[in-house]
Amino acid sequence: MASQTKPPAGKRIRRRKSPGPWRWLVMLALGIAVLAGTLWGSVWWAERPLGDIERLLEQKESWTALSQVDRFLQDYPDHGRAKALKARALVQLGHAGEAARLFDQVGAATEDDMRDCVKAYLMLERWVQALPILEYLVQLDPDDPDLLHEVSACRGKLGRYDDAIEAATRFSAIAGYEARGFLLIGTLEQERSNDGKACEAWARVVEIKPKAQDLQIPADEFFLQYGAALLKVGEPALAVERLRQSLEIRTSAVTRSVLGQAFSQLGKTADAEREWQLAINEEPSSESARQGLAELAMRQSDFQRALDLLEPLAESPQTSSASAFLLQRAFTMAGDEDSASRWKGKLESIRKREELQHSVDQVLIEAPGTMWGQALRCYRL
């Protein structure tokens, strides 16, 4: 029987140990890390074009950006980030409807996305959807003039005039934006029928920019609005000055018609008649010009001329109470009692319609936060 070989004295046999649980965990973690890195690398590689598209949007290369993002979406049609970039390109190109549809689908994740999303909503007059995004952006950047202007205008459209004027006041305090800010304040005051405060704000605009240049609206339109407001607050002489400034820039039937009213209030009948006739020559359907000339004709007992001037207004489906009243008077003075009686009935109906409209406007201006105010605002929106 063969003898067994024994290990030398003092030495032990070392046995290989099986990997412990920690070693397995480390190996598993390394495997997961490698897999995650590989996946991240593949995603990063696939999404590289999106970075180029963002840079194109920053450079306002809108058509190129749109073309590239459309190619990307052919391979990845459900990619949310790519859809948001496409929406931004569409906003830059003025296609607000399609851009808003995409933003509605994928949301606005970044600040740039939110700014372009707001632009799309504002272009579509979707004030309710635009306002919360705007207010969030203003919290991020409280001194951004564009955001303050937009949030002020949006609040005004929703009847929140106090909040709108607060934002407009902050806007007017930014260096270089004073005139634009006071224009906005005046516009908001005029919208809530506060013509006196509107004139005060617009006077500041003229102090800063006497020619009303570089405003949100053309200079001729600004001077027209300012002149019309001055006329309402009983300042016809100042109104004439502003309205003439408007006509020096661009002639229009509306401006000439309002200028005629200002001359009439000043007792300058010949000047008023001249401006009203010029207004009708430019725009035959000018209601206020025809009303003014009809009034002058009736003062001169020329009732047939008054009726000839008012006849086009009588055929309008939106005849105003002022025109209806003049028609009733003209027919009465001309001795046509049947026509006068018929227009008297129409006048009552038109007045009821206008009083209802005025009541609605007053609720929206004075109590926009009440139940009725909110209901009427929702109906109009």
mmCIF file of C-alpha atoms in Angstrom:
data_model
loop_
_atom_site.group_PDB
_atom_site.id
_atom_site.type_symbol
_atom_site.label_atom_id
_atom_site.label_comp_id
_atom_site.label_asym_id
_atom_site.label_seq_id
_atom_site.Cartn_x
_atom_site.Cartn_y
_atom_site.Cartn_z
ATOM 1 C CA MET A 1 0.000 0.000 0.000
ATOM 2 C CA ALA A 2 1.444 3.281 -1.112
ATOM 3 C CA SER A 3 2.158 5.699 1.562
ATOM 4 C CA GLN A 4 0.387 9.136 1.422
ATOM 5 C CA THR A 5 2.563 12.185 1.026
ATOM 6 C CA LYS A 6 2.099 14.548 3.912
ATOM 7 C CA PRO A 7 2.801 18.220 3.738
ATOM 8 C CA PRO A 8 5.943 19.357 5.397
ATOM 9 C CA ALA A 9 5.623 20.179 9.007
ATOM 10 C CA GLY A 10 4.732 23.813 9.730
ATOM 11 C CA LYS A 11 2.969 24.456 6.402
ATOM 12 C CA ARG A 12 -0.798 24.706 5.820
ATOM 13 C CA ILE A 13 -2.685 24.044 2.656
ATOM 14 C CA ARG A 14 -4.476 27.273 1.358
ATOM 15 C CA ARG A 15 -7.854 26.640 -0.182
ATOM 16 C CA ARG A 16 -9.340 29.025 -2.787
ATOM 17 C CA LYS A 17 -12.304 30.865 -1.298
ATOM 18 C CA SER A 18 -15.500 31.519 -3.323
ATOM 19 C CA PRO A 19 -16.306 35.184 -4.051
ATOM 20 C CA GLY A 20 -18.119 36.804 -1.150
ATOM 21 C CA PRO A 21 -21.437 38.683 -1.453
ATOM 22 C CA TRP A 22 -19.734 42.120 -1.452
ATOM 23 C CA ARG A 23 -17.603 41.181 -4.416
ATOM 24 C CA TRP A 24 -20.704 40.164 -6.343
ATOM 25 C CA LEU A 25 -22.362 43.495 -5.492
ATOM 26 C CA VAL A 26 -19.325 45.443 -6.691
ATOM 27 C CA MET A 27 -19.255 43.487 -9.931
ATOM 28 C CA LEU A 28 -23.012 44.069 -10.406
ATOM 29 C CA ALA A 29 -22.616 47.795 -9.746
ATOM 30 C CA LEU A 30 -19.781 48.001 -12.253
ATOM 31 C CA GLY A 31 -21.901 46.203 -14.826
ATOM 32 C CA ILE A 32 -24.807 48.557 -14.257
ATOM 33 C CA ALA A 33 -22.497 51.570 -14.502
ATOM 34 C CA VAL A 34 -21.063 50.336 -17.784
ATOM 35 C CA LEU A 35 -24.553 49.681 -19.156
ATOM 36 C CA ALA A 36 -25.809 53.084 -17.989
ATOM 37 C CA GLY A 37 -22.774 54.793 -19.470
ATOM 38 C CA THR A 38 -23.341 53.020 -22.743
ATOM 39 C CA LEU A 39 -27.024 53.988 -22.793
ATOM 40 C CA TRP A 40 -26.233 57.580 -21.830
ATOM 41 C CA GLY A 41 -23.588 57.749 -24.514
ATOM 42 C CA SER A 42 -25.970 56.447 -27.148
ATOM 43 C CA VAL A 43 -28.693 58.918 -26.064
ATOM 44 C CA TRP A 44 -26.174 61.773 -26.010
ATOM 45 C CA TRP A 45 -24.983 60.823 -29.471
ATOM 46 C CA ALA A 46 -28.531 60.596 -30.800
ATOM 47 C CA GLU A 47 -29.521 63.973 -29.287
ATOM 48 C CA ARG A 48 -26.446 65.874 -30.449
ATOM 49 C CA PRO A 49 -28.430 67.615 -33.240
ATOM 50 C CA LEU A 50 -30.742 69.182 -30.648
ATOM 51 C CA GLY A 51 -27.883 71.272 -29.272
ATOM 52 C CA ASP A 52 -27.172 72.576 -32.770
ATOM 53 C CA ILE A 53 -30.863 73.383 -33.219
ATOM 54 C CA GLU A 54 -30.938 75.363 -29.954
ATOM 55 C CA ARG A 55 -27.962 77.408 -31.112
ATOM 56 C CA LEU A 56 -29.723 78.110 -34.411
ATOM 57 C CA LEU A 57 -32.772 79.355 -32.501
ATOM 58 C CA GLU A 58 -30.583 81.650 -30.393
ATOM 59 C CA GLN A 59 -29.175 83.076 -33.642
ATOM 60 C CA LYS A 60 -32.738 83.460 -35.051
ATOM 61 C CA GLU A 61 -31.965 81.019 -37.876
ATOM 62 C CA SER A 62 -35.560 79.856 -37.650
ATOM 63 C CA TRP A 63 -36.031 78.138 -41.011
ATOM 64 C CA THR A 64 -32.801 76.177 -40.682
ATOM 65 C CA ALA A 65 -33.721 75.148 -37.140
ATOM 66 C CA LEU A 66 -37.174 74.033 -38.280
ATOM 67 C CA SER A 67 -35.728 72.007 -41.124
ATOM 68 C CA GLN A 68 -33.247 70.233 -38.863
ATOM 69 C CA VAL A 69 -35.743 69.488 -36.119
ATOM 70 C CA ASP A 70 -38.185 68.057 -38.666
ATOM 71 C CA ARG A 71 -35.448 65.675 -39.871
ATOM 72 C CA PHE A 72 -34.773 64.658 -36.266
ATOM 73 C CA LEU A 73 -38.481 64.001 -35.638
ATOM 74 C CA GLN A 74 -38.618 61.686 -38.637
ATOM 75 C CA ASP A 75 -36.397 59.279 -36.661
ATOM 76 C CA TYR A 76 -37.789 60.127 -33.206
ATOM 77 C CA PRO A 77 -41.411 61.222 -33.783
ATOM 78 C CA ASP A 78 -42.368 61.207 -30.075
ATOM 79 C CA HIS A 79 -39.335 63.079 -28.762
ATOM 80 C CA GLY A 80 -40.683 65.746 -26.373
ATOM 81 C CA ARG A 81 -37.611 67.983 -26.371
ATOM 82 C CA ALA A 82 -37.505 68.028 -30.164
ATOM 83 C CA LYS A 83 -41.200 68.965 -30.319
ATOM 84 C CA ALA A 84 -40.589 71.857 -27.934
ATOM 85 C CA LEU A 85 -37.737 73.112 -30.135
ATOM 86 C CA LYS A 86 -39.971 72.848 -33.182
ATOM 87 C CA ALA A 87 -42.609 74.893 -31.346
ATOM 88 C CA ARG A 88 -40.008 77.570 -30.598
ATOM 89 C CA ALA A 89 -38.985 77.719 -34.256
ATOM 90 C CA LEU A 90 -42.632 78.060 -35.269
ATOM 91 C CA VAL A 91 -43.116 80.949 -32.822
ATOM 92 C CA GLN A 92 -40.158 82.770 -34.356
ATOM 93 C CA LEU A 93 -41.724 82.266 -37.775
ATOM 94 C CA GLY A 94 -45.104 83.573 -36.620
ATOM 95 C CA HIS A 95 -46.992 80.252 -36.720
ATOM 96 C CA ALA A 96 -48.507 80.649 -33.268
ATOM 97 C CA GLY A 97 -51.366 78.167 -33.660
ATOM 98 C CA GLU A 98 -49.195 75.158 -34.498
ATOM 99 C CA ALA A 99 -46.608 76.198 -31.903
ATOM 100 C CA ALA A 100 -49.243 76.412 -29.155
ATOM 101 C CA ARG A 101 -50.578 72.968 -30.110
ATOM 102 C CA LEU A 102 -47.103 71.470 -29.656
ATOM 103 C CA PHE A 103 -46.542 73.282 -26.346
ATOM 104 C CA ASP A 104 -49.917 71.994 -25.162
ATOM 105 C CA GLN A 105 -48.682 68.470 -25.912
ATOM 106 C CA VAL A 106 -45.183 68.512 -24.403
ATOM 107 C CA GLY A 107 -45.187 71.527 -22.051
ATOM 108 C CA ALA A 108 -42.449 74.109 -21.583
ATOM 109 C CA ALA A 109 -39.525 72.742 -19.586
ATOM 110 C CA THR A 110 -36.870 75.456 -19.857
ATOM 111 C CA GLU A 111 -37.060 79.230 -19.421
ATOM 112 C CA ASP A 112 -36.576 79.714 -23.170
ATOM 113 C CA ASP A 113 -39.421 77.276 -23.809
ATOM 114 C CA MET A 114 -41.675 79.191 -21.416
ATOM 115 C CA ARG A 115 -40.886 82.548 -23.021
ATOM 116 C CA ASP A 116 -41.729 81.250 -26.499
ATOM 117 C CA CYS A 117 -44.789 79.425 -25.206
ATOM 118 C CA VAL A 118 -46.058 82.706 -23.734
ATOM 119 C CA LYS A 119 -45.449 84.470 -27.043
ATOM 120 C CA ALA A 120 -47.567 81.886 -28.827
ATOM 121 C CA TYR A 121 -50.395 82.223 -26.306
ATOM 122 C CA LEU A 122 -50.300 86.030 -26.473
ATOM 123 C CA MET A 123 -50.388 85.983 -30.270
ATOM 124 C CA LEU A 124 -53.513 83.815 -30.023
ATOM 125 C CA GLU A 125 -54.982 86.018 -27.232
ATOM 126 C CA ARG A 126 -55.019 83.059 -24.862
ATOM 127 C CA TRP A 127 -54.631 85.373 -21.869
ATOM 128 C CA VAL A 128 -55.748 82.839 -19.234
ATOM 129 C CA GLN A 129 -53.070 80.308 -20.249
ATOM 130 C CA ALA A 130 -50.361 82.938 -20.698
ATOM 131 C CA LEU A 131 -50.708 84.746 -17.364
ATOM 132 C CA PRO A 132 -49.497 82.054 -14.895
ATOM 133 C CA ILE A 133 -46.412 81.376 -17.025
ATOM 134 C CA LEU A 134 -45.680 85.091 -17.255
ATOM 135 C CA GLU A 135 -46.039 85.596 -13.516
ATOM 136 C CA TYR A 136 -43.640 82.700 -12.877
ATOM 137 C CA LEU A 137 -41.094 84.190 -15.301
ATOM 138 C CA VAL A 138 -41.404 87.594 -13.604
ATOM 139 C CA GLN A 139 -40.553 85.924 -10.291
ATOM 140 C CA LEU A 140 -37.393 84.532 -11.910
ATOM 141 C CA ASP A 141 -36.440 87.885 -13.458
ATOM 142 C CA PRO A 142 -38.397 90.731 -11.790
ATOM 143 C CA ASP A 143 -36.611 93.497 -13.721
ATOM 144 C CA ASP A 144 -37.042 92.134 -17.236
ATOM 145 C CA PRO A 145 -38.813 94.927 -19.178
ATOM 146 C CA ASP A 146 -40.335 92.627 -21.797
ATOM 147 C CA LEU A 147 -41.849 90.359 -19.153
ATOM 148 C CA LEU A 148 -43.210 93.292 -17.130
ATOM 149 C CA HIS A 149 -44.810 94.764 -20.247
ATOM 150 C CA GLU A 150 -46.377 91.439 -21.210
ATOM 151 C CA VAL A 151 -47.657 90.568 -17.738
ATOM 152 C CA SER A 152 -49.147 94.052 -17.386
ATOM 153 C CA ALA A 153 -50.945 93.845 -20.723
ATOM 154 C CA CYS A 154 -52.152 90.306 -19.979
ATOM 155 C CA ARG A 155 -53.550 91.298 -16.575
ATOM 156 C CA GLY A 156 -55.323 94.213 -18.217
ATOM 157 C CA LYS A 157 -56.950 91.917 -20.778
ATOM 158 C CA LEU A 158 -58.266 89.811 -17.899
ATOM 159 C CA GLY A 159 -59.683 92.859 -16.086
ATOM 160 C CA ARG A 160 -57.056 92.937 -13.327
ATOM 161 C CA TYR A 161 -56.329 96.627 -13.843
ATOM 162 C CA ASP A 162 -54.795 97.420 -10.442
ATOM 163 C CA ASP A 163 -52.299 94.577 -10.825
ATOM 164 C CA ALA A 164 -51.703 95.553 -14.445
ATOM 165 C CA ILE A 165 -50.895 99.163 -13.539
ATOM 166 C CA GLU A 166 -48.598 97.993 -10.726
ATOM 167 C CA ALA A 167 -46.543 96.009 -13.255
ATOM 168 C CA ALA A 168 -46.655 98.889 -15.764
ATOM 169 C CA THR A 169 -45.367 101.280 -13.095
ATOM 170 C CA ARG A 170 -42.415 98.965 -12.428
ATOM 171 C CA PHE A 171 -41.860 98.834 -16.191
ATOM 172 C CA SER A 172 -41.827 102.658 -16.424
ATOM 173 C CA ALA A 173 -39.173 102.838 -13.678
ATOM 174 C CA ILE A 174 -36.586 100.948 -15.793
ATOM 175 C CA ALA A 175 -34.053 103.254 -17.444
ATOM 176 C CA GLY A 176 -34.735 103.614 -21.139
ATOM 177 C CA TYR A 177 -38.314 102.353 -20.867
ATOM 178 C CA GLU A 178 -39.952 105.337 -19.154
ATOM 179 C CA ALA A 179 -41.963 106.528 -22.161
ATOM 180 C CA ARG A 180 -43.133 103.035 -23.087
ATOM 181 C CA GLY A 181 -44.141 102.463 -19.471
ATOM 182 C CA PHE A 182 -46.223 105.638 -19.251
ATOM 183 C CA LEU A 183 -47.856 104.815 -22.592
ATOM 184 C CA LEU A 184 -48.907 101.463 -21.139
ATOM 185 C CA ILE A 185 -50.190 103.051 -17.922
ATOM 186 C CA GLY A 186 -52.268 105.525 -19.922
ATOM 187 C CA THR A 187 -53.668 102.783 -22.138
ATOM 188 C CA LEU A 188 -54.747 100.743 -19.111
ATOM 189 C CA GLU A 189 -56.346 103.799 -17.483
ATOM 190 C CA GLN A 190 -58.216 104.569 -20.694
ATOM 191 C CA GLU A 191 -59.450 100.972 -20.911
ATOM 192 C CA ARG A 192 -61.089 101.350 -17.519
ATOM 193 C CA SER A 193 -62.626 104.678 -18.596
ATOM 194 C CA ASN A 194 -60.283 106.839 -16.530
ATOM 195 C CA ASP A 195 -59.438 109.341 -19.267
ATOM 196 C CA GLY A 196 -58.085 111.945 -16.839
ATOM 197 C CA LYS A 197 -55.356 109.644 -15.548
ATOM 198 C CA ALA A 198 -54.710 108.425 -19.074
ATOM 199 C CA CYS A 199 -54.001 112.012 -20.151
ATOM 200 C CA GLU A 200 -51.681 112.502 -17.159
ATOM 201 C CA ALA A 201 -49.662 109.426 -18.117
ATOM 202 C CA TRP A 202 -49.543 110.360 -21.805
ATOM 203 C CA ALA A 203 -48.390 113.876 -20.930
ATOM 204 C CA ARG A 204 -45.329 112.229 -19.385
ATOM 205 C CA VAL A 205 -44.777 110.348 -22.648
ATOM 206 C CA VAL A 206 -44.661 113.640 -24.590
ATOM 207 C CA GLU A 207 -42.264 115.116 -21.998
ATOM 208 C CA ILE A 208 -39.863 112.230 -22.536
ATOM 209 C CA LYS A 209 -40.392 111.750 -26.286
ATOM 210 C CA PRO A 210 -41.970 114.860 -27.849
ATOM 211 C CA LYS A 211 -42.286 113.129 -31.235
ATOM 212 C CA ALA A 212 -43.604 109.899 -29.694
ATOM 213 C CA GLN A 213 -40.924 107.844 -31.419
ATOM 214 C CA ASP A 214 -39.907 104.269 -30.497
ATOM 215 C CA LEU A 215 -43.168 103.437 -28.726
ATOM 216 C CA GLN A 216 -45.271 100.266 -28.842
ATOM 217 C CA ILE A 217 -47.631 101.930 -31.341
ATOM 218 C CA PRO A 218 -47.012 104.324 -34.266
ATOM 219 C CA ALA A 219 -46.701 108.000 -33.323
ATOM 220 C CA ASP A 220 -49.799 109.022 -35.316
ATOM 221 C CA GLU A 221 -51.914 106.481 -33.444
ATOM 222 C CA PHE A 222 -50.577 107.684 -30.094
ATOM 223 C CA PHE A 223 -51.395 111.328 -30.823
ATOM 224 C CA LEU A 224 -54.874 110.310 -32.031
ATOM 225 C CA GLN A 225 -55.615 108.405 -28.803
ATOM 226 C CA TYR A 226 -54.193 111.220 -26.703
ATOM 227 C CA GLY A 227 -56.220 113.862 -28.578
ATOM 228 C CA ALA A 228 -59.448 111.866 -28.285
ATOM 229 C CA ALA A 229 -58.905 111.464 -24.523
ATOM 230 C CA LEU A 230 -58.230 115.204 -24.125
ATOM 231 C CA LEU A 231 -61.497 115.896 -25.917
ATOM 232 C CA LYS A 232 -63.374 113.659 -23.470
ATOM 233 C CA VAL A 233 -61.955 115.465 -20.441
ATOM 234 C CA GLY A 234 -62.922 118.884 -21.789
ATOM 235 C CA GLU A 235 -59.614 120.049 -23.284
ATOM 236 C CA PRO A 236 -60.518 120.696 -26.958
ATOM 237 C CA ALA A 237 -57.682 123.199 -27.549
ATOM 238 C CA LEU A 238 -55.032 120.719 -26.398
ATOM 239 C CA ALA A 239 -56.851 118.007 -28.353
ATOM 240 C CA VAL A 240 -56.521 120.046 -31.562
ATOM 241 C CA GLU A 241 -52.759 120.311 -31.013
ATOM 242 C CA ARG A 242 -52.293 116.553 -30.579
ATOM 243 C CA LEU A 243 -54.650 115.648 -33.432
ATOM 244 C CA ARG A 244 -52.784 117.942 -35.805
ATOM 245 C CA GLN A 245 -49.566 116.178 -34.802
ATOM 246 C CA SER A 246 -51.214 112.900 -35.773
ATOM 247 C CA LEU A 247 -52.308 114.262 -39.168
ATOM 248 C CA GLU A 248 -48.823 115.601 -39.884
ATOM 249 C CA ILE A 249 -47.543 112.034 -39.679
ATOM 250 C CA ARG A 250 -50.408 110.241 -41.419
ATOM 251 C CA THR A 251 -53.810 111.426 -42.541
ATOM 252 C CA SER A 252 -56.875 109.370 -41.625
ATOM 253 C CA ALA A 253 -60.640 109.772 -41.622
ATOM 254 C CA VAL A 254 -60.851 108.903 -37.927
ATOM 255 C CA THR A 255 -58.374 111.613 -36.924
ATOM 256 C CA ARG A 256 -60.096 114.237 -39.089
ATOM 257 C CA SER A 257 -63.457 113.280 -37.627
ATOM 258 C CA VAL A 258 -62.223 113.706 -34.043
ATOM 259 C CA LEU A 259 -60.496 116.953 -35.001
ATOM 260 C CA GLY A 260 -63.823 118.185 -36.369
ATOM 261 C CA GLN A 261 -65.425 117.457 -32.985
ATOM 262 C CA ALA A 262 -62.670 119.431 -31.241
ATOM 263 C CA PHE A 263 -63.195 122.435 -33.553
ATOM 264 C CA SER A 264 -66.945 122.194 -32.987
ATOM 265 C CA GLN A 265 -66.473 122.351 -29.207
ATOM 266 C CA LEU A 266 -64.289 125.427 -29.703
ATOM 267 C CA GLY A 267 -67.045 127.073 -31.780
ATOM 268 C CA LYS A 268 -64.988 126.944 -34.990
ATOM 269 C CA THR A 269 -67.815 125.717 -37.207
ATOM 270 C CA ALA A 270 -66.125 126.288 -40.560
ATOM 271 C CA ASP A 271 -63.020 124.358 -39.470
ATOM 272 C CA ALA A 272 -65.188 121.550 -38.105
ATOM 273 C CA GLU A 273 -67.190 121.325 -41.350
ATOM 274 C CA ARG A 274 -63.981 121.227 -43.408
ATOM 275 C CA GLU A 275 -62.486 118.363 -41.370
ATOM 276 C CA TRP A 276 -65.709 116.336 -41.394
ATOM 277 C CA GLN A 277 -66.049 116.705 -45.162
ATOM 278 C CA LEU A 278 -62.428 115.618 -45.639
ATOM 279 C CA ALA A 279 -63.121 112.621 -43.380
ATOM 280 C CA ILE A 280 -66.087 111.554 -45.538
ATOM 281 C CA ASN A 281 -64.007 112.001 -48.682
ATOM 282 C CA GLU A 282 -61.445 109.576 -47.225
ATOM 283 C CA GLU A 283 -63.943 107.212 -45.610
ATOM 284 C CA PRO A 284 -67.573 107.560 -46.851
ATOM 285 C CA SER A 285 -68.949 105.469 -43.966
ATOM 286 C CA SER A 286 -67.436 107.697 -41.238
ATOM 287 C CA GLU A 287 -70.248 107.817 -38.676
ATOM 288 C CA SER A 288 -69.080 110.697 -36.481
ATOM 289 C CA ALA A 289 -68.278 112.891 -39.503
ATOM 290 C CA ARG A 290 -71.730 112.309 -40.997
ATOM 291 C CA GLN A 291 -73.327 113.005 -37.625
ATOM 292 C CA GLY A 292 -71.436 116.278 -37.302
ATOM 293 C CA LEU A 293 -72.342 117.484 -40.779
ATOM 294 C CA ALA A 294 -75.987 116.433 -40.285
ATOM 295 C CA GLU A 295 -76.127 118.503 -37.082
ATOM 296 C CA LEU A 296 -74.809 121.530 -38.973
ATOM 297 C CA ALA A 297 -77.359 120.977 -41.778
ATOM 298 C CA MET A 298 -80.227 120.864 -39.287
ATOM 299 C CA ARG A 299 -79.048 124.099 -37.689
ATOM 300 C CA GLN A 300 -79.314 125.633 -41.142
ATOM 301 C CA SER A 301 -82.795 124.062 -41.621
ATOM 302 C CA ASP A 302 -81.485 121.961 -44.509
ATOM 303 C CA PHE A 303 -83.305 118.802 -43.407
ATOM 304 C CA GLN A 304 -83.012 116.996 -46.720
ATOM 305 C CA ARG A 305 -79.217 117.351 -46.659
ATOM 306 C CA ALA A 306 -79.231 116.039 -43.090
ATOM 307 C CA LEU A 307 -81.244 113.002 -44.166
ATOM 308 C CA ASP A 308 -78.966 112.406 -47.157
ATOM 309 C CA LEU A 309 -75.954 112.442 -44.826
ATOM 310 C CA LEU A 310 -77.607 110.083 -42.316
ATOM 311 C CA GLU A 311 -79.101 107.632 -44.822
ATOM 312 C CA PRO A 312 -75.950 105.402 -45.066
ATOM 313 C CA LEU A 313 -75.931 105.160 -41.246
ATOM 314 C CA ALA A 314 -79.601 104.119 -41.186
ATOM 315 C CA GLU A 315 -78.793 101.106 -43.344
ATOM 316 C CA SER A 316 -76.116 99.831 -40.958
ATOM 317 C CA PRO A 317 -77.070 96.861 -38.720
ATOM 318 C CA GLN A 318 -75.049 98.476 -35.904
ATOM 319 C CA THR A 319 -76.663 101.921 -35.972
ATOM 320 C CA SER A 320 -75.761 103.822 -32.791
ATOM 321 C CA SER A 321 -78.242 105.615 -30.556
ATOM 322 C CA ALA A 322 -76.664 108.935 -31.557
ATOM 323 C CA SER A 323 -77.384 108.264 -35.234
ATOM 324 C CA ALA A 324 -80.899 107.007 -34.465
ATOM 325 C CA PHE A 325 -81.630 110.157 -32.452
ATOM 326 C CA LEU A 326 -80.449 112.392 -35.295
ATOM 327 C CA LEU A 327 -82.587 110.468 -37.788
ATOM 328 C CA GLN A 328 -85.641 110.868 -35.548
ATOM 329 C CA ARG A 329 -84.979 114.611 -35.237
ATOM 330 C CA ALA A 330 -84.384 115.082 -38.956
ATOM 331 C CA PHE A 331 -87.589 113.258 -39.944
ATOM 332 C CA THR A 332 -89.556 115.193 -37.320
ATOM 333 C CA MET A 333 -88.228 118.548 -38.559
ATOM 334 C CA ALA A 334 -88.870 117.492 -42.163
ATOM 335 C CA GLY A 335 -92.502 116.743 -41.248
ATOM 336 C CA ASP A 336 -92.304 112.967 -41.878
ATOM 337 C CA GLU A 337 -94.127 111.804 -38.731
ATOM 338 C CA ASP A 338 -94.350 108.128 -39.742
ATOM 339 C CA SER A 339 -90.594 107.817 -40.240
ATOM 340 C CA ALA A 340 -89.955 109.833 -37.086
ATOM 341 C CA SER A 341 -92.199 107.486 -35.078
ATOM 342 C CA ARG A 342 -90.481 104.423 -36.531
ATOM 343 C CA TRP A 343 -87.040 105.764 -35.581
ATOM 344 C CA LYS A 344 -88.285 106.641 -32.112
ATOM 345 C CA GLY A 345 -89.087 102.959 -31.559
ATOM 346 C CA LYS A 346 -85.713 101.915 -32.956
ATOM 347 C CA LEU A 347 -83.987 104.456 -30.715
ATOM 348 C CA GLU A 348 -85.481 102.899 -27.583
ATOM 349 C CA SER A 349 -84.338 99.421 -28.652
ATOM 350 C CA ILE A 350 -80.813 100.622 -29.479
ATOM 351 C CA ARG A 351 -80.535 102.484 -26.172
ATOM 352 C CA LYS A 352 -81.479 99.362 -24.217
ATOM 353 C CA ARG A 353 -78.792 97.399 -26.078
ATOM 354 C CA GLU A 354 -76.169 100.055 -25.399
ATOM 355 C CA GLU A 355 -77.155 100.399 -21.733
ATOM 356 C CA LEU A 356 -76.768 96.650 -21.293
ATOM 357 C CA GLN A 357 -73.355 96.776 -22.929
ATOM 358 C CA HIS A 358 -72.366 99.711 -20.713
ATOM 359 C CA SER A 359 -73.504 97.837 -17.591
ATOM 360 C CA VAL A 360 -71.412 94.829 -18.591
ATOM 361 C CA ASP A 361 -68.380 97.059 -19.171
ATOM 362 C CA GLN A 362 -68.820 98.714 -15.767
ATOM 363 C CA VAL A 363 -68.952 95.361 -13.971
ATOM 364 C CA LEU A 364 -65.807 94.203 -15.760
ATOM 365 C CA ILE A 365 -64.005 97.443 -14.861
ATOM 366 C CA GLU A 366 -65.216 98.039 -11.301
ATOM 367 C CA ALA A 367 -65.775 94.517 -9.990
ATOM 368 C CA PRO A 368 -63.834 92.011 -12.118
ATOM 369 C CA GLY A 369 -63.295 89.667 -9.166
ATOM 370 C CA THR A 370 -66.967 89.236 -8.269
ATOM 371 C CA MET A 371 -69.007 86.228 -9.351
ATOM 372 C CA TRP A 372 -70.744 88.240 -12.076
ATOM 373 C CA GLY A 373 -67.470 89.827 -13.153
ATOM 374 C CA GLN A 374 -65.806 86.444 -13.562
ATOM 375 C CA ALA A 375 -68.824 85.025 -15.401
ATOM 376 C CA LEU A 376 -68.942 87.945 -17.839
ATOM 377 C CA ARG A 377 -65.191 87.803 -18.371
ATOM 378 C CA CYS A 378 -65.370 84.076 -19.140
ATOM 379 C CA TYR A 379 -68.246 84.700 -21.575
ATOM 380 C CA ARG A 380 -66.243 87.335 -23.453
ATOM 381 C CA LEU A 381 -63.087 85.210 -23.528
#
